[in-house]
mmCIF file of C-alpha atoms in Angstrom:
data_model
loop_
_atom_site.group_PDB
_atom_site.id
_atom_site.type_symbol
_atom_site.label_atom_id
_atom_site.label_comp_id
_atom_site.label_asym_id
_atom_site.label_seq_id
_atom_site.Cartn_x
_atom_site.Cartn_y
_atom_site.Cartn_z
ATOM 1 C CA MET A 907 -41.952 36.121 -76.426
ATOM 2 C CA PRO A 908 -42.165 33.467 -73.690
ATOM 3 C CA THR A 909 -44.554 33.890 -70.795
ATOM 4 C CA LEU A 910 -42.851 34.722 -67.493
ATOM 5 C CA THR A 911 -43.814 33.296 -64.136
ATOM 6 C CA ALA A 912 -44.672 35.646 -61.277
ATOM 7 C CA GLN A 913 -41.274 34.929 -59.707
ATOM 8 C CA GLN A 914 -39.505 35.764 -62.957
ATOM 9 C CA HIS A 915 -41.408 39.075 -63.116
ATOM 10 C CA ARG A 916 -40.306 39.887 -59.543
ATOM 11 C CA ASP A 917 -36.715 38.943 -60.330
ATOM 12 C CA GLU A 918 -36.777 41.107 -63.440
ATOM 13 C CA ALA A 919 -38.296 44.042 -61.548
ATOM 14 C CA ARG A 920 -35.582 43.837 -58.870
ATOM 15 C CA GLY A 921 -32.978 44.553 -61.500
ATOM 16 C CA GLU A 922 -34.740 47.762 -62.483
ATOM 17 C CA PHE A 923 -34.187 49.539 -59.158
ATOM 18 C CA ASP A 924 -31.059 51.609 -58.616
ATOM 19 C CA ALA A 925 -30.947 53.674 -55.426
ATOM 20 C CA TYR A 926 -28.141 55.795 -56.877
ATOM 21 C CA LEU A 927 -30.703 57.345 -59.210
ATOM 22 C CA GLU A 928 -32.651 60.251 -57.732
ATOM 23 C CA SER A 929 -35.956 59.106 -59.189
ATOM 24 C CA CYS A 930 -35.693 55.513 -57.958
ATOM 25 C CA PRO A 931 -38.337 54.595 -55.350
ATOM 26 C CA SER A 932 -35.807 52.453 -53.519
ATOM 27 C CA ARG A 933 -33.977 55.668 -52.600
ATOM 28 C CA LYS A 934 -37.029 56.868 -50.676
ATOM 29 C CA LEU A 935 -37.278 53.504 -48.953
ATOM 30 C CA LEU A 936 -33.599 53.683 -47.951
ATOM 31 C CA ALA A 937 -34.159 57.172 -46.572
ATOM 32 C CA ARG A 938 -37.045 55.899 -44.446
ATOM 33 C CA LEU A 939 -35.059 52.903 -43.221
ATOM 34 C CA ALA A 940 -32.116 55.145 -42.307
ATOM 35 C CA ASP A 941 -34.248 56.904 -39.698
ATOM 36 C CA LYS A 942 -32.972 56.089 -36.205
ATOM 37 C CA TRP A 943 -36.439 55.246 -34.911
ATOM 38 C CA VAL A 944 -37.028 52.659 -37.637
ATOM 39 C CA ALA A 945 -34.037 50.573 -36.586
ATOM 40 C CA LEU A 946 -35.016 50.766 -32.930
ATOM 41 C CA VAL A 947 -38.700 49.964 -33.574
ATOM 42 C CA LEU A 948 -37.755 46.947 -35.676
ATOM 43 C CA LYS A 949 -35.281 45.719 -33.071
ATOM 44 C CA SER A 950 -37.959 46.107 -30.395
ATOM 45 C CA LEU A 951 -40.576 44.211 -32.404
ATOM 46 C CA ALA A 952 -38.070 41.491 -33.326
ATOM 47 C CA GLU A 953 -38.515 40.330 -29.730
ATOM 48 C CA GLY A 954 -42.182 39.628 -30.498
ATOM 49 C CA PRO A 955 -45.505 41.462 -30.844
ATOM 50 C CA LYS A 956 -45.892 44.484 -28.596
ATOM 51 C CA ARG A 957 -48.458 47.050 -27.648
ATOM 52 C CA TYR A 958 -47.865 50.666 -28.584
ATOM 53 C CA SER A 959 -47.147 51.565 -24.963
ATOM 54 C CA GLU A 960 -44.510 48.819 -24.663
ATOM 55 C CA VAL A 961 -42.656 50.054 -27.731
ATOM 56 C CA SER A 962 -42.914 53.637 -26.487
ATOM 57 C CA ARG A 963 -41.485 52.759 -23.063
ATOM 58 C CA GLN A 964 -38.614 50.809 -24.603
ATOM 59 C CA LEU A 965 -37.619 53.667 -26.932
ATOM 60 C CA ALA A 966 -36.674 56.365 -24.455
ATOM 61 C CA GLY A 967 -36.911 59.825 -26.000
ATOM 62 C CA VAL A 968 -39.248 59.090 -28.907
ATOM 63 C CA SER A 969 -42.228 61.432 -29.064
ATOM 64 C CA GLN A 970 -45.730 60.052 -29.478
ATOM 65 C CA LYS A 971 -46.002 61.816 -32.846
ATOM 66 C CA MET A 972 -42.712 60.392 -34.160
ATOM 67 C CA LEU A 973 -43.462 56.865 -32.957
ATOM 68 C CA THR A 974 -46.918 56.969 -34.531
ATOM 69 C CA GLN A 975 -45.503 58.252 -37.834
ATOM 70 C CA THR A 976 -42.787 55.595 -37.818
ATOM 71 C CA LEU A 977 -45.230 52.773 -37.099
ATOM 72 C CA ARG A 978 -47.643 53.992 -39.803
ATOM 73 C CA SER A 979 -44.917 54.234 -42.434
ATOM 74 C CA LEU A 980 -43.653 50.741 -41.597
ATOM 75 C CA GLU A 981 -47.200 49.387 -41.759
ATOM 76 C CA ARG A 982 -47.712 51.060 -45.144
ATOM 77 C CA ASP A 983 -44.514 49.463 -46.446
ATOM 78 C CA GLY A 984 -45.641 46.017 -45.306
ATOM 79 C CA ILE A 985 -42.927 45.720 -42.675
ATOM 80 C CA LEU A 986 -45.271 45.397 -39.718
ATOM 81 C CA THR A 987 -48.929 44.780 -39.000
ATOM 82 C CA ARG A 988 -51.197 46.665 -36.643
ATOM 83 C CA THR A 989 -53.960 44.748 -34.897
ATOM 84 C CA VAL A 990 -56.731 46.564 -33.047
ATOM 85 C CA THR A 991 -58.615 44.580 -30.425
ATOM 86 C CA PRO A 992 -61.877 46.215 -29.358
ATOM 87 C CA SER A 993 -61.795 46.468 -25.592
ATOM 88 C CA VAL A 994 -61.817 49.171 -22.950
ATOM 89 C CA PRO A 995 -59.346 50.680 -23.467
ATOM 90 C CA VAL A 996 -58.732 49.675 -27.079
ATOM 91 C CA ARG A 997 -55.734 47.364 -27.444
ATOM 92 C CA VAL A 998 -53.364 47.961 -30.367
ATOM 93 C CA ASP A 999 -50.592 45.448 -31.074
ATOM 94 C CA TYR A 1000 -47.751 45.686 -33.581
ATOM 95 C CA GLU A 1001 -45.948 42.715 -35.078
ATOM 96 C CA LEU A 1002 -43.320 42.274 -37.771
ATOM 97 C CA THR A 1003 -44.325 40.675 -41.057
ATOM 98 C CA LEU A 1004 -41.983 38.225 -42.781
ATOM 99 C CA LEU A 1005 -40.625 41.172 -44.741
ATOM 100 C CA GLY A 1006 -40.056 43.042 -41.487
ATOM 101 C CA GLU A 1007 -38.338 40.072 -39.891
ATOM 102 C CA SER A 1008 -35.890 39.909 -42.787
ATOM 103 C CA LEU A 1009 -35.081 43.594 -42.281
ATOM 104 C CA ALA A 1010 -34.966 43.500 -38.470
ATOM 105 C CA GLY A 1011 -31.950 41.192 -38.536
ATOM 106 C CA ILE A 1012 -29.985 43.579 -40.726
ATOM 107 C CA LEU A 1013 -30.889 46.704 -38.757
ATOM 108 C CA GLY A 1014 -30.386 44.828 -35.493
ATOM 109 C CA GLN A 1015 -26.808 44.163 -36.554
ATOM 110 C CA LEU A 1016 -26.374 47.888 -37.215
ATOM 111 C CA LYS A 1017 -27.602 48.657 -33.679
ATOM 112 C CA VAL A 1018 -25.175 46.133 -32.191
ATOM 113 C CA TRP A 1019 -22.318 47.514 -34.308
ATOM 114 C CA ALA A 1020 -23.047 51.056 -33.114
ATOM 115 C CA GLU A 1021 -23.089 49.945 -29.482
ATOM 116 C CA GLN A 1022 -19.863 47.942 -29.807
ATOM 117 C CA HIS A 1023 -17.900 50.592 -31.696
ATOM 118 C CA MET A 1024 -19.050 53.712 -29.862
ATOM 119 C CA PRO A 1025 -15.788 54.053 -27.889
ATOM 120 C CA GLU A 1026 -13.792 54.061 -31.147
ATOM 121 C CA VAL A 1027 -16.147 56.589 -32.723
ATOM 122 C CA GLU A 1028 -15.945 58.850 -29.655
ATOM 123 C CA SER A 1029 -12.147 58.650 -29.770
ATOM 124 C CA ALA A 1030 -12.085 59.498 -33.478
ATOM 125 C CA ARG A 1031 -14.433 62.451 -32.869
ATOM 126 C CA ALA A 1032 -12.235 63.752 -30.063
ATOM 127 C CA ASP A 1033 -9.135 63.471 -32.271
ATOM 128 C CA TYR A 1034 -10.906 65.246 -35.118
ATOM 129 C CA ASP A 1035 -12.188 68.033 -32.874
ATOM 130 C CA THR A 1036 -8.685 68.804 -31.547
ATOM 131 C CA ARG A 1037 -7.169 69.235 -35.002
ATOM 132 C CA PRO A 1038 -6.261 72.794 -36.052
#
């Protein structure tokens, strides 16, 4: 059996994931990425590194608990980094990793699509709601 390079191992492993299967870990990742706060956090950080308070202000309506959970899960998945600078008060900055940057573009497009097509969606909802 020939020896595989690290890239070949990664390519082979990619083929083993199938999000249609309940037990596939990629399904859990998709569920996390489908969260509305994830898309908005990534779009916010795509503009550049930000402090926690900046992200919080930009995302009107997100609770401190939900924002913290979202940031921690994205950090755990390698999508963003958290940098603590010892000062008074402590400064915490968040920044996308290369992996996060690759995802931010995709989710950013979803945000733009939602904003552009909201009138059509509202019209479709109104039509649906008036049906007998």
